[in-house]
Coordinates of C-alpha atoms in Angstrom, one line a residue:
Chain F
M162 CA -221.3 -107.8 -48.1
P163 CA -223.2 -109.1 -44.9
V164 CA -222.1 -107.7 -41.6
P165 CA -221.0 -110.7 -39.3
G166 CA -222.1 -111.3 -35.8
P167 CA -220.0 -110.3 -32.7
L168 CA -216.6 -111.6 -32.0
P169 CA -215.2 -112.2 -28.6
F170 CA -214.0 -108.9 -27.3
E171 CA -210.3 -109.6 -27.0
Q172 CA -210.4 -110.9 -30.8
A173 CA -212.4 -108.0 -32.0
L174 CA -210.1 -105.4 -30.4
R175 CA -207.0 -107.1 -32.0
T176 CA -208.7 -107.1 -35.3
A177 CA -209.8 -103.5 -35.0
R178 CA -206.4 -102.5 -33.9
A179 CA -204.6 -104.2 -36.7
A180 CA -207.0 -102.9 -39.4
V181 CA -206.4 -99.2 -38.0
E182 CA -202.5 -99.7 -37.9
E183 CA -202.6 -100.9 -41.5
F184 CA -204.8 -98.2 -42.6
L185 CA -202.5 -95.6 -40.9
D186 CA -199.4 -97.1 -42.0
G187 CA -200.7 -96.6 -45.6
N188 CA -201.4 -93.0 -44.8
F189 CA -198.1 -92.2 -43.1
A190 CA -196.0 -93.7 -46.1
R191 CA -197.2 -90.7 -48.0
F192 CA -195.5 -88.3 -45.7
D193 CA -191.8 -87.2 -45.2
G194 CA -189.7 -85.8 -42.4
Q195 CA -189.3 -85.9 -38.7
V196 CA -192.7 -84.5 -37.8
A197 CA -194.4 -87.3 -39.9
E198 CA -192.2 -89.7 -38.2
A199 CA -193.3 -88.5 -34.9
M200 CA -196.9 -88.6 -35.9
A201 CA -196.6 -92.4 -36.8
Y202 CA -194.7 -93.0 -33.5
A203 CA -197.4 -91.3 -31.5
V204 CA -200.2 -93.4 -32.9
K205 CA -198.4 -96.6 -32.0
G206 CA -198.7 -98.9 -29.1
G207 CA -202.1 -97.8 -27.7
K208 CA -204.8 -100.3 -26.8
G209 CA -206.9 -98.9 -29.6
L210 CA -210.0 -99.0 -27.5
R211 CA -211.6 -95.9 -29.2
G212 CA -210.9 -97.2 -32.7
F213 CA -212.4 -100.6 -31.6
L214 CA -215.5 -98.7 -30.3
V215 CA -216.0 -96.9 -33.6
I216 CA -215.7 -100.2 -35.6
E217 CA -218.0 -102.3 -33.2
S218 CA -220.6 -99.6 -33.1
A219 CA -220.5 -99.6 -36.8
R220 CA -221.0 -103.3 -36.9
V221 CA -224.0 -103.3 -34.7
N222 CA -225.4 -100.7 -37.1
G223 CA -224.9 -102.7 -40.1
V224 CA -221.7 -100.9 -41.3
A225 CA -218.8 -103.2 -42.3
L226 CA -215.2 -102.8 -41.1
E227 CA -214.1 -101.5 -44.5
G228 CA -216.5 -98.5 -44.2
A229 CA -215.6 -97.7 -40.6
V230 CA -211.9 -98.2 -40.4
A231 CA -211.0 -94.5 -41.7
V232 CA -213.2 -93.1 -38.8
A233 CA -211.6 -95.5 -36.3
A234 CA -208.3 -94.3 -37.5
A235 CA -209.4 -90.7 -37.1
I236 CA -210.3 -91.1 -33.5
E237 CA -206.9 -92.8 -32.7
C238 CA -205.2 -89.7 -34.4
I239 CA -207.2 -87.3 -32.1
H240 CA -206.5 -89.4 -29.0
A241 CA -202.7 -89.7 -29.9
Y242 CA -202.5 -85.8 -30.6
S243 CA -204.1 -85.2 -27.1
L244 CA -201.6 -87.5 -25.4
V245 CA -198.6 -85.8 -27.2
H246 CA -199.7 -82.3 -26.2
D247 CA -200.6 -83.4 -22.7
D248 CA -197.2 -84.9 -22.1
L249 CA -195.5 -81.5 -23.0
P250 CA -193.3 -79.8 -20.3
C251 CA -195.9 -77.0 -19.9
M252 CA -198.7 -79.5 -19.4
D253 CA -198.2 -82.8 -17.5
D254 CA -194.4 -83.0 -18.2
D255 CA -194.3 -86.7 -18.7
D256 CA -191.2 -88.5 -20.0
L257 CA -192.9 -91.9 -20.7
R258 CA -196.0 -92.9 -22.5
R259 CA -197.1 -96.4 -23.5
G260 CA -193.7 -97.6 -22.1
Q261 CA -191.8 -95.5 -24.6
P262 CA -190.2 -92.0 -24.4
T263 CA -192.8 -89.2 -25.1
V264 CA -192.6 -87.4 -28.3
H265 CA -190.9 -84.3 -27.0
R266 CA -188.3 -86.6 -25.1
R267 CA -187.6 -88.6 -28.1
W268 CA -187.4 -85.6 -30.4
D269 CA -188.0 -82.0 -29.1
E270 CA -190.9 -79.8 -28.0
A271 CA -191.5 -78.1 -31.5
T272 CA -191.8 -81.5 -33.1
A273 CA -194.3 -82.6 -30.4
V274 CA -196.4 -79.4 -31.0
L275 CA -196.4 -79.8 -34.7
A276 CA -197.0 -83.6 -34.7
G277 CA -200.1 -83.1 -32.3
D278 CA -201.3 -80.3 -34.7
A279 CA -200.9 -82.3 -37.8
L280 CA -202.6 -85.5 -36.1
Q281 CA -205.6 -83.3 -35.4
A282 CA -205.9 -82.1 -38.9
L283 CA -205.3 -85.6 -40.4
A284 CA -208.1 -86.9 -38.2
F285 CA -210.6 -84.6 -40.0
E286 CA -209.2 -85.3 -43.2
L287 CA -209.6 -89.1 -42.8
V288 CA -213.2 -88.8 -41.9
A289 CA -213.9 -86.4 -44.8
D290 CA -212.1 -89.0 -47.1
S291 CA -214.0 -91.9 -45.5
G292 CA -216.3 -92.4 -48.4
L293 CA -219.3 -92.5 -46.1
P294 CA -222.4 -90.6 -47.3
A295 CA -221.9 -86.8 -47.1
E296 CA -224.6 -86.2 -44.5
A297 CA -223.2 -88.9 -42.2
T298 CA -219.7 -87.6 -42.7
V299 CA -220.8 -84.0 -41.8
D300 CA -222.5 -85.5 -38.6
L301 CA -219.4 -87.3 -37.7
I302 CA -217.2 -84.2 -38.2
R303 CA -219.4 -81.8 -36.4
N304 CA -219.7 -84.0 -33.3
L305 CA -216.0 -85.0 -33.4
A306 CA -215.0 -81.3 -33.5
R307 CA -217.2 -80.6 -30.6
A308 CA -216.1 -83.5 -28.5
S309 CA -212.3 -82.6 -29.1
G310 CA -212.6 -78.9 -28.6
I311 CA -213.2 -76.3 -25.9
E312 CA -216.7 -77.8 -24.9
G313 CA -215.0 -81.3 -24.9
M314 CA -211.6 -82.8 -24.5
V315 CA -209.6 -79.5 -24.5
G316 CA -212.1 -77.9 -22.2
G317 CA -211.5 -80.8 -19.8
Q318 CA -207.7 -80.5 -20.0
A319 CA -208.1 -76.9 -19.4
K320 CA -210.0 -77.6 -16.2
D321 CA -207.3 -80.1 -15.2
I322 CA -204.5 -77.7 -15.5
A323 CA -206.5 -75.0 -13.8
A324 CA -207.2 -77.5 -10.8
E325 CA -203.5 -77.9 -10.1
T326 CA -203.0 -74.2 -9.0
A327 CA -206.5 -73.8 -7.5
E328 CA -206.7 -73.2 -3.8
T329 CA -209.2 -75.8 -3.0
P330 CA -209.3 -79.4 -4.4
L331 CA -212.1 -80.1 -7.0
T332 CA -215.4 -81.6 -5.6
L333 CA -216.7 -84.9 -7.0
D334 CA -219.2 -83.1 -9.3
E335 CA -216.4 -80.9 -10.7
I336 CA -214.2 -84.0 -11.4
I337 CA -217.1 -85.8 -13.1
D338 CA -217.6 -82.7 -15.3
L339 CA -213.9 -82.3 -15.9
Q340 CA -213.6 -86.0 -16.9
A341 CA -216.7 -85.9 -19.1
G342 CA -214.7 -83.4 -21.3
K343 CA -211.2 -84.7 -20.9
T344 CA -211.8 -88.5 -21.4
G345 CA -215.6 -89.0 -21.8
A346 CA -216.3 -86.9 -24.9
L347 CA -214.1 -88.9 -27.2
I348 CA -215.2 -92.1 -25.8
T349 CA -218.9 -91.2 -26.3
W350 CA -218.2 -90.1 -29.9
S351 CA -216.4 -93.3 -30.6
A352 CA -219.3 -95.3 -29.2
S353 CA -221.9 -93.4 -31.1
A354 CA -219.9 -93.1 -34.5
G355 CA -221.5 -96.3 -35.9
A356 CA -225.1 -94.8 -35.4
W357 CA -224.0 -91.6 -37.1
M358 CA -222.5 -93.6 -40.0
A359 CA -225.9 -95.5 -40.5
G360 CA -228.0 -92.5 -39.8
E361 CA -229.5 -94.2 -36.9
N362 CA -230.5 -92.7 -33.4
P363 CA -227.1 -92.5 -31.5
S364 CA -228.9 -92.0 -28.0
F365 CA -228.4 -95.6 -26.8
L366 CA -224.7 -95.7 -27.8
E367 CA -224.2 -92.3 -26.2
D368 CA -225.6 -93.6 -23.0
Y369 CA -223.3 -96.5 -23.2
G370 CA -220.4 -94.2 -24.0
D371 CA -221.1 -91.8 -21.3
A372 CA -221.1 -94.5 -18.6
L373 CA -218.1 -96.4 -20.0
G374 CA -216.1 -93.2 -20.2
L375 CA -216.8 -92.3 -16.7
A376 CA -215.9 -95.9 -15.5
F377 CA -212.7 -95.7 -17.7
Q378 CA -211.5 -92.6 -15.9
I379 CA -212.4 -94.0 -12.4
W380 CA -210.4 -97.1 -13.4
D381 CA -207.4 -94.8 -14.4
D382 CA -207.5 -93.4 -11.0
V383 CA -207.5 -96.9 -9.4
L384 CA -204.5 -97.9 -11.5
D385 CA -202.7 -94.7 -10.5
V386 CA -202.9 -96.0 -6.9
E387 CA -202.7 -99.8 -7.5
G388 CA -201.2 -100.2 -10.8
D389 CA -197.7 -101.4 -11.5
A390 CA -195.7 -98.7 -13.6
A391 CA -194.2 -101.4 -15.9
L392 CA -197.7 -102.7 -16.7
V393 CA -199.4 -99.2 -16.9
G394 CA -196.5 -98.0 -19.2
K395 CA -196.3 -94.6 -17.6
A396 CA -195.5 -93.2 -14.1
V397 CA -197.9 -94.2 -11.3
G398 CA -198.7 -92.4 -8.0
K399 CA -198.3 -89.0 -9.7
D400 CA -201.8 -87.7 -8.8
A401 CA -201.4 -88.8 -5.1
D402 CA -197.9 -87.3 -5.0
A403 CA -199.3 -84.0 -6.4
G404 CA -202.1 -83.9 -3.8
K405 CA -204.6 -83.9 -6.7
A406 CA -208.3 -84.8 -6.1
T407 CA -209.1 -88.1 -7.8
F408 CA -212.0 -90.4 -7.7
V409 CA -209.9 -92.5 -5.3
S410 CA -209.0 -89.7 -3.1
L411 CA -212.6 -88.5 -2.9
L412 CA -214.4 -91.8 -2.7
G413 CA -211.7 -94.2 -1.3
L414 CA -210.5 -97.2 -3.3
D415 CA -213.5 -99.5 -2.5
E416 CA -216.1 -97.0 -3.3
A417 CA -214.4 -96.0 -6.4
K418 CA -214.4 -99.5 -7.7
R419 CA -218.0 -100.1 -6.7
R420 CA -219.0 -97.0 -8.8
A421 CA -217.0 -98.1 -11.7
E422 CA -218.8 -101.5 -11.5
Q423 CA -222.2 -99.7 -11.4
L424 CA -221.3 -97.7 -14.3
V425 CA -220.4 -100.8 -16.4
T426 CA -223.8 -102.3 -15.4
E427 CA -225.4 -99.1 -16.7
A428 CA -223.3 -99.2 -19.9
C429 CA -224.4 -102.8 -20.6
D430 CA -228.1 -102.1 -19.8
A431 CA -228.0 -99.2 -22.4
L432 CA -227.3 -101.8 -25.2
S433 CA -230.6 -103.7 -24.6
I434 CA -231.9 -102.7 -28.1
Y435 CA -229.1 -104.5 -29.7
G436 CA -229.7 -107.8 -28.0
D437 CA -227.0 -110.4 -28.3
D438 CA -225.4 -108.5 -31.0
G439 CA -224.2 -106.1 -28.3
E440 CA -222.3 -108.7 -26.4
C441 CA -218.9 -107.5 -27.7
L442 CA -219.6 -104.0 -26.6
R443 CA -220.8 -105.5 -23.0
Q444 CA -217.5 -107.3 -22.8
A445 CA -215.5 -104.0 -23.6
A446 CA -217.4 -102.4 -20.7
R447 CA -216.3 -105.1 -18.4
F448 CA -212.8 -105.0 -19.8
V449 CA -212.4 -101.4 -19.0
I450 CA -212.6 -102.1 -15.3
S451 CA -210.4 -105.2 -15.3
R452 CA -207.6 -103.7 -17.4
Q453 CA -204.0 -103.4 -15.9
N454 CA -203.1 -100.3 -18.1
Chain N
M110 CA -231.4 -63.0 -52.3
P111 CA -229.4 -61.6 -55.3
V112 CA -225.5 -61.5 -54.8
P113 CA -224.3 -57.8 -55.2
G114 CA -221.4 -56.7 -57.4
P115 CA -217.9 -56.1 -56.1
L116 CA -217.2 -53.4 -53.4
P117 CA -214.0 -51.5 -53.4
F118 CA -211.3 -53.7 -51.7
E119 CA -210.9 -51.7 -48.5
Q120 CA -214.6 -51.5 -47.9
A121 CA -215.1 -55.3 -48.8
L122 CA -212.2 -56.2 -46.3
R123 CA -213.8 -54.2 -43.5
T124 CA -217.2 -55.6 -44.2
A125 CA -215.9 -59.2 -44.2
R126 CA -213.8 -58.7 -41.0
A127 CA -216.7 -57.2 -39.2
A128 CA -219.0 -60.1 -40.3
V129 CA -216.4 -62.6 -39.1
E130 CA -215.8 -60.8 -35.8
E131 CA -219.5 -60.6 -35.1
F132 CA -219.9 -64.3 -36.0
L133 CA -217.0 -65.3 -33.8
D134 CA -218.1 -63.2 -30.9
G135 CA -221.4 -65.0 -30.9
N136 CA -219.5 -68.3 -30.8
F137 CA -217.0 -67.5 -28.1
A138 CA -219.9 -66.1 -25.8
R139 CA -221.0 -69.9 -25.4
F140 CA -217.6 -70.8 -23.8
D141 CA -216.2 -70.2 -20.3
G142 CA -212.8 -70.0 -18.9
Q143 CA -209.2 -68.7 -19.5
V144 CA -208.6 -71.0 -22.5
A145 CA -211.7 -69.7 -24.1
E146 CA -210.7 -66.2 -23.4
A147 CA -207.4 -66.7 -25.0
M148 CA -209.1 -68.3 -28.1
A149 CA -211.1 -65.0 -28.5
Y150 CA -208.1 -63.0 -27.9
A151 CA -206.0 -64.8 -30.6
V152 CA -208.5 -64.3 -33.3
K153 CA -208.6 -60.5 -32.8
G154 CA -206.9 -57.7 -34.5
G155 CA -205.6 -59.5 -37.7
K156 CA -206.2 -58.1 -41.1
G157 CA -208.8 -60.7 -41.9
L158 CA -207.4 -61.4 -45.4
R159 CA -208.1 -65.0 -45.3
G160 CA -211.7 -64.5 -44.3
F161 CA -212.1 -61.7 -46.9
L162 CA -210.9 -64.2 -49.6
V163 CA -213.5 -66.8 -48.5
I164 CA -216.3 -64.3 -48.6
E165 CA -215.3 -62.6 -51.9
S166 CA -214.6 -65.9 -53.6
A167 CA -218.1 -67.0 -52.4
R168 CA -219.6 -63.8 -53.8
V169 CA -218.0 -64.3 -57.3
N170 CA -219.5 -67.8 -57.2
G171 CA -222.9 -66.6 -56.4
V172 CA -223.0 -67.4 -52.7
A173 CA -224.1 -64.5 -50.3
L174 CA -222.1 -63.4 -47.3
E175 CA -224.6 -65.1 -44.8
G176 CA -223.7 -68.5 -46.4
A177 CA -220.0 -68.0 -46.4
V178 CA -219.3 -66.3 -43.0
A179 CA -219.1 -69.4 -41.0
V180 CA -216.4 -70.7 -43.3
A181 CA -214.6 -67.4 -43.4
A182 CA -214.5 -67.5 -39.5
A183 CA -213.2 -71.1 -39.6
I184 CA -210.1 -69.9 -41.7
E185 CA -209.5 -67.2 -39.3
C186 CA -209.6 -69.7 -36.4
I187 CA -207.0 -72.0 -38.3
H188 CA -204.7 -68.9 -39.0
A189 CA -204.9 -67.7 -35.4
Y190 CA -204.2 -71.3 -34.0
S191 CA -201.2 -71.4 -36.2
L192 CA -199.9 -68.1 -35.0
V193 CA -200.4 -68.9 -31.3
H194 CA -198.4 -72.2 -31.7
D195 CA -195.8 -70.7 -33.9
D196 CA -195.1 -68.0 -31.3
L197 CA -194.4 -70.6 -28.7
P198 CA -191.0 -70.5 -26.9
C199 CA -190.2 -74.0 -28.5
M200 CA -191.0 -72.5 -32.0
D201 CA -190.4 -68.9 -33.0
D202 CA -190.4 -67.6 -29.4
D203 CA -192.2 -64.2 -30.1
D204 CA -193.4 -61.9 -27.4
L205 CA -195.4 -59.7 -29.7
R206 CA -198.1 -60.5 -32.2
R207 CA -200.4 -57.9 -33.9
G208 CA -198.9 -55.4 -31.5
Q209 CA -200.0 -57.2 -28.4
P210 CA -198.5 -59.8 -26.1
T211 CA -198.6 -63.3 -27.6
V212 CA -200.9 -65.7 -25.8
H213 CA -198.2 -67.5 -23.9
R214 CA -196.8 -64.2 -22.7
R215 CA -200.3 -62.8 -21.8
W216 CA -201.2 -66.1 -20.1
D217 CA -198.8 -69.2 -20.1
E218 CA -197.7 -71.9 -22.4
A219 CA -200.3 -74.6 -21.4
T220 CA -203.0 -72.0 -22.2
A221 CA -201.4 -71.2 -25.7
V222 CA -201.1 -74.9 -26.6
L223 CA -204.7 -75.6 -25.6
A224 CA -206.2 -72.4 -27.1
G225 CA -204.5 -73.4 -30.4
D226 CA -205.7 -77.0 -30.2
A227 CA -209.3 -75.7 -29.4
L228 CA -209.2 -73.1 -32.3
Q229 CA -208.3 -75.9 -34.7
A230 CA -211.2 -78.0 -33.6
L231 CA -213.6 -75.1 -33.7
A232 CA -212.7 -74.4 -37.3
F233 CA -213.9 -77.8 -38.4
E234 CA -216.9 -77.5 -36.2
L235 CA -217.8 -74.1 -37.9
V236 CA -217.5 -75.5 -41.4
A237 CA -219.5 -78.5 -40.4
D238 CA -222.2 -76.3 -39.0
S239 CA -222.2 -73.9 -41.9
G240 CA -225.5 -75.1 -43.2
L241 CA -224.0 -75.5 -46.8
P242 CA -225.0 -78.6 -48.9
A243 CA -223.3 -81.7 -47.3
E244 CA -221.1 -82.5 -50.4
A245 CA -219.7 -78.9 -50.5
T246 CA -219.1 -79.1 -46.7
V247 CA -217.2 -82.3 -47.0
D248 CA -215.0 -80.9 -49.9
L249 CA -214.3 -77.7 -47.8
I250 CA -213.3 -79.8 -44.9
R251 CA -211.1 -82.3 -46.8
N252 CA -209.3 -79.4 -48.5
L253 CA -209.0 -77.4 -45.2
A254 CA -207.6 -80.4 -43.3
R255 CA -205.0 -81.2 -46.0
A256 CA -204.1 -77.5 -46.3
S257 CA -203.6 -77.2 -42.5
G258 CA -201.8 -80.4 -41.9
I259 CA -198.5 -82.3 -42.5
E260 CA -198.9 -81.8 -46.4
G261 CA -199.7 -78.1 -45.9
M262 CA -199.2 -75.5 -43.1
V263 CA -197.8 -77.8 -40.5
G264 CA -195.3 -79.3 -43.0
G265 CA -194.1 -75.9 -44.0
Q266 CA -193.6 -74.9 -40.3
A267 CA -191.7 -78.2 -39.7
K268 CA -189.4 -77.4 -42.7
D269 CA -188.9 -73.8 -41.3
I270 CA -187.9 -75.1 -37.9
A271 CA -185.7 -77.7 -39.5
A272 CA -184.0 -75.0 -41.6
E273 CA -182.9 -73.2 -38.5
T274 CA -180.5 -76.0 -37.5
A275 CA -179.6 -77.1 -41.0
E276 CA -175.9 -76.7 -42.0
T277 CA -176.7 -75.1 -45.3
P278 CA -179.2 -72.3 -46.0
L279 CA -182.2 -73.2 -48.2
T280 CA -182.2 -72.8 -51.8
L281 CA -184.7 -70.6 -53.6
D282 CA -186.7 -73.7 -54.6
E283 CA -186.8 -75.0 -51.0
I284 CA -188.1 -71.7 -49.8
I285 CA -190.8 -71.6 -52.3
D286 CA -191.7 -75.3 -51.4
L287 CA -191.6 -74.4 -47.7
Q288 CA -193.8 -71.4 -48.0
A289 CA -196.3 -73.0 -50.4
G290 CA -197.1 -75.1 -47.4
K291 CA -196.6 -72.7 -44.5
T292 CA -198.4 -69.7 -45.8
G293 CA -199.6 -70.7 -49.4
A294 CA -201.8 -73.5 -48.8
L295 CA -204.3 -71.7 -46.4
I296 CA -204.3 -68.7 -48.7
T297 CA -205.1 -71.0 -51.7
W298 CA -207.9 -72.8 -49.8
S299 CA -209.4 -69.4 -48.8
A300 CA -209.4 -68.2 -52.3
S301 CA -211.0 -71.3 -53.7
A302 CA -213.4 -71.8 -50.8
G303 CA -216.2 -70.0 -52.8
A304 CA -215.9 -72.4 -55.7
W305 CA -216.1 -75.5 -53.5
M306 CA -219.1 -74.0 -51.7
A307 CA -220.9 -73.5 -55.1
G308 CA -219.8 -76.9 -56.6
E309 CA -217.9 -75.0 -59.4
N310 CA -214.4 -75.6 -60.7
P311 CA -211.9 -74.2 -58.2
S312 CA -208.9 -74.2 -60.5
F313 CA -208.9 -70.6 -61.5
L314 CA -209.1 -69.4 -57.9
E315 CA -206.6 -71.9 -56.9
D316 CA -204.2 -70.4 -59.5
Y317 CA -204.9 -67.0 -58.1
G318 CA -204.4 -68.2 -54.6
D319 CA -201.2 -69.9 -55.3
A320 CA -199.7 -66.7 -57.0
L321 CA -201.2 -64.4 -54.2
G322 CA -199.8 -66.7 -51.5
L323 CA -196.2 -66.5 -52.8
A324 CA -196.4 -62.8 -53.4
F325 CA -197.6 -62.4 -49.8
Q326 CA -194.6 -64.3 -48.3
I327 CA -192.0 -62.5 -50.4
W328 CA -193.7 -59.3 -49.1
D329 CA -193.4 -60.4 -45.6
D330 CA -189.8 -61.0 -46.1
V331 CA -189.5 -57.4 -47.6
L332 CA -191.3 -56.0 -44.5
D333 CA -188.9 -57.8 -42.2
V334 CA -186.1 -55.8 -43.9
E335 CA -187.9 -52.6 -44.7
G336 CA -190.7 -52.4 -42.2
D337 CA -191.4 -50.4 -39.2
A338 CA -191.8 -52.7 -36.1
A339 CA -194.7 -50.3 -34.9
L340 CA -196.6 -50.7 -38.1
V341 CA -195.8 -54.5 -38.7
G342 CA -196.9 -55.3 -35.2
K343 CA -194.1 -57.8 -34.5
A344 CA -190.4 -57.7 -34.3
V345 CA -188.6 -57.0 -37.6
G346 CA -185.1 -57.8 -38.7
K347 CA -185.4 -61.3 -36.9
D348 CA -184.6 -63.3 -40.1
A349 CA -181.6 -61.3 -41.1
D350 CA -180.3 -61.5 -37.5
A351 CA -180.7 -65.2 -37.5
G352 CA -178.9 -65.6 -40.8
K353 CA -182.0 -67.2 -42.2
A354 CA -182.4 -67.5 -46.0
T355 CA -185.3 -65.5 -47.2
F356 CA -186.6 -64.5 -50.6
V357 CA -184.8 -61.0 -49.9
S358 CA -181.5 -62.6 -48.9
L359 CA -181.5 -64.9 -51.9
L360 CA -182.9 -62.4 -54.5
G361 CA -182.0 -58.9 -53.2
L362 CA -184.6 -56.4 -52.3
D363 CA -185.3 -55.2 -55.8
E364 CA -185.6 -58.5 -57.4
A365 CA -187.7 -59.9 -54.6
K366 CA -190.1 -56.9 -55.1
R367 CA -190.1 -57.4 -58.9
R368 CA -191.1 -61.1 -58.5
A369 CA -194.0 -60.2 -56.0
E370 CA -195.3 -57.7 -58.7
Q371 CA -195.0 -60.4 -61.4
L372 CA -197.0 -62.9 -59.1
V373 CA -199.6 -60.3 -58.4
T374 CA -200.1 -59.8 -62.3
E375 CA -200.2 -63.6 -62.6
A376 CA -203.0 -63.7 -59.8
C377 CA -205.0 -61.0 -61.5
D378 CA -204.7 -62.7 -65.0
A379 CA -206.1 -66.0 -63.5
L380 CA -209.3 -64.1 -62.6
S381 CA -210.2 -63.4 -66.3
I382 CA -213.1 -65.7 -66.4
Y383 CA -214.8 -63.6 -63.6
G384 CA -214.6 -60.4 -65.8
D385 CA -215.3 -57.2 -63.9
D386 CA -216.8 -59.1 -61.0
G387 CA -213.1 -60.1 -60.2
E388 CA -212.1 -56.6 -59.6
C389 CA -212.2 -56.7 -55.8
L390 CA -210.0 -59.9 -55.8
R391 CA -207.6 -58.1 -58.1
Q392 CA -207.4 -55.1 -55.8
A393 CA -206.7 -57.6 -52.9
A394 CA -203.7 -59.0 -54.9
R395 CA -202.3 -55.4 -55.3
F396 CA -202.9 -54.7 -51.6
V397 CA -200.7 -57.6 -50.7
I398 CA -197.6 -56.1 -52.1
S399 CA -198.4 -52.5 -50.9
R400 CA -199.3 -53.4 -47.3
Q401 CA -197.1 -52.1 -44.3
N402 CA -197.9 -55.0 -42.0

C-alpha cells in the first residue's frame, strides 16, 4: 500500500492518537482486574505527541500507519508508566494529572506501582509483537530500553529528585543534561523510531528529536509560570514555589522563550533531507512552543 | 567451541552466578549516582537460580555460556526489580531481603521505585544487546515481557495484594493461579530460554519450568513455617501471622511437602528427551525442595 503525503499537523495528531487508542483498547480488553483498569486509565487523555512522532517518522521513511501503530502504542505506555510513578507520594506527590486524579489517588499506591511496572513490560511486548523485521525490532527495543533506563529517562528523574535536596540549585548545563534524560530521550527515540523501522540512518531525526525535546521542556517551564492550571491539567507554579531551578528561573521568561524558538528552528532545519514531506513534523515542532498544556 | 557436558548442580550454580555477577558488574560500572548504586545492590546476594536455569537450558540446547550470560543477567535484573518493588511500604513492607536492608530502607522509597524501573529497562536492553540471532532475541523479549507483565509476574503480585483485603481466603486453585504468575512465569521463562535461543521447541523445558516453579513456591510457604529467619534471610511466619492462605495453610505441612516432591518428579520426567545431559537440571529441581532459603 502506498504511503500518503503529510497531513496538516492537528489532523495527523488526531489520527495518530485515535489509532493508538484503538490499538491499546484492543490490548487492554485481554486483561482483568484493578491493575489492568489502572493501566488503561493511565494511558488515556494525553496529547499523544510521542505516538504521533513514531507514526509520522515512520511515514516519512515509507512505513505505513498499520506497521507503526504498535510501536507508537509502546512509547505511550512507557510515557504513561513514567507519569504514574513520578506522581507517587515518594516522588513528585501529585494529585492531578491530565485533569484527572492520579492513579495512586484514584486507587492506591500499590496499584500505581504495579500498573507502571506492567505498562513498562507491555511496551516491550508490543514492540516485540509489532511484526516488523526482527533486526528493526531489536534496534527499536535496544534504543527504547536505553532511552527509558538509568542512562535516559530514569536517570533524568533520579537527578531531578536529587536536585530537590541539593544545597545549591542546578546550573543551566546540569538542567539541560537532566532534561535530556528525563524528557528528551523518549522524544528523540519517538522521532527516530521510523528510521529504525525502515533500516534508514536515524541521525537527522535524532537531531530533530534532541532539539524538539529540549524546546518541549523549556516550554513546560514556561507553562509552569504562565499557564492556567485548568488548561495545563495539573498544578502550576509548583517549581517556583519549591525554589527549584528551571529554564525560566535561570534564563528569565523572555530568554527561555527565545531559546525554545531557536531550538524549534534547529529542529525544522534538521529535516531538510525530507523536503516537503517533513512539513507535518515541522508543524509539530512549532506546536510544541505554542501549546497551552 | 564445543558445549561441555553437565556439571554437578552446586558447581554449575556457582559458575553461573559468578558469570552473571561479573557481567553485571561490567554493566553497572558504566552508570553513576545513587539509583545506579541501588540497582547494583539489589541484584547482589541472590541464589542466582533463574540465571542458572537460563545458562543450563542454553547448554542442553547447544548454546555456550558466553552466548547465554547476557540473557541470564537480564532475568536476574527482572527478578531483582520485582523484589525491590514488592518490598516497598505500599506493598509487602519488608525491611530485610537476602539478609540485608531492603533498598527503600537502605536509601529511600523514590530510589527504590527508580532502581526497580531502571532494572526492568536494563533487562530488556541486555537481551537486545545479547548478540543472539535477531529472531531468537525477539522471541526471548516477547516472552520475557509477557512473563513479567500483567499476564505474568505483575498480575500475580496484583492478585496477592488483592487477596490481603479480600473477605474470603483464596482457594487452592486461586493460589496456584496467583503463583503461576507471581513466581512461575519467570521460572518457566528462565528454564525455556535456552530453547528460544537455539530456535528449538521450548515445550519440554516449559513443562519442567511450570512444575519447578510451583514446587518452588510451595517450598517457600514451607520455609515461612519451618524456616530459620537467619538462614532464610528475611522475616518468616509473616503469612501465618497475616492469616493469609498459603499452600501450607490449605494442604497442611506434610501434604504440601508431598505435592512439592511430586512436582519435582514431574519436572525431572519432562527432561527425558535430554537424557543424561539433563542431569544438572534434575538436580536443580531436587535442590528447590531441599533449600533452606
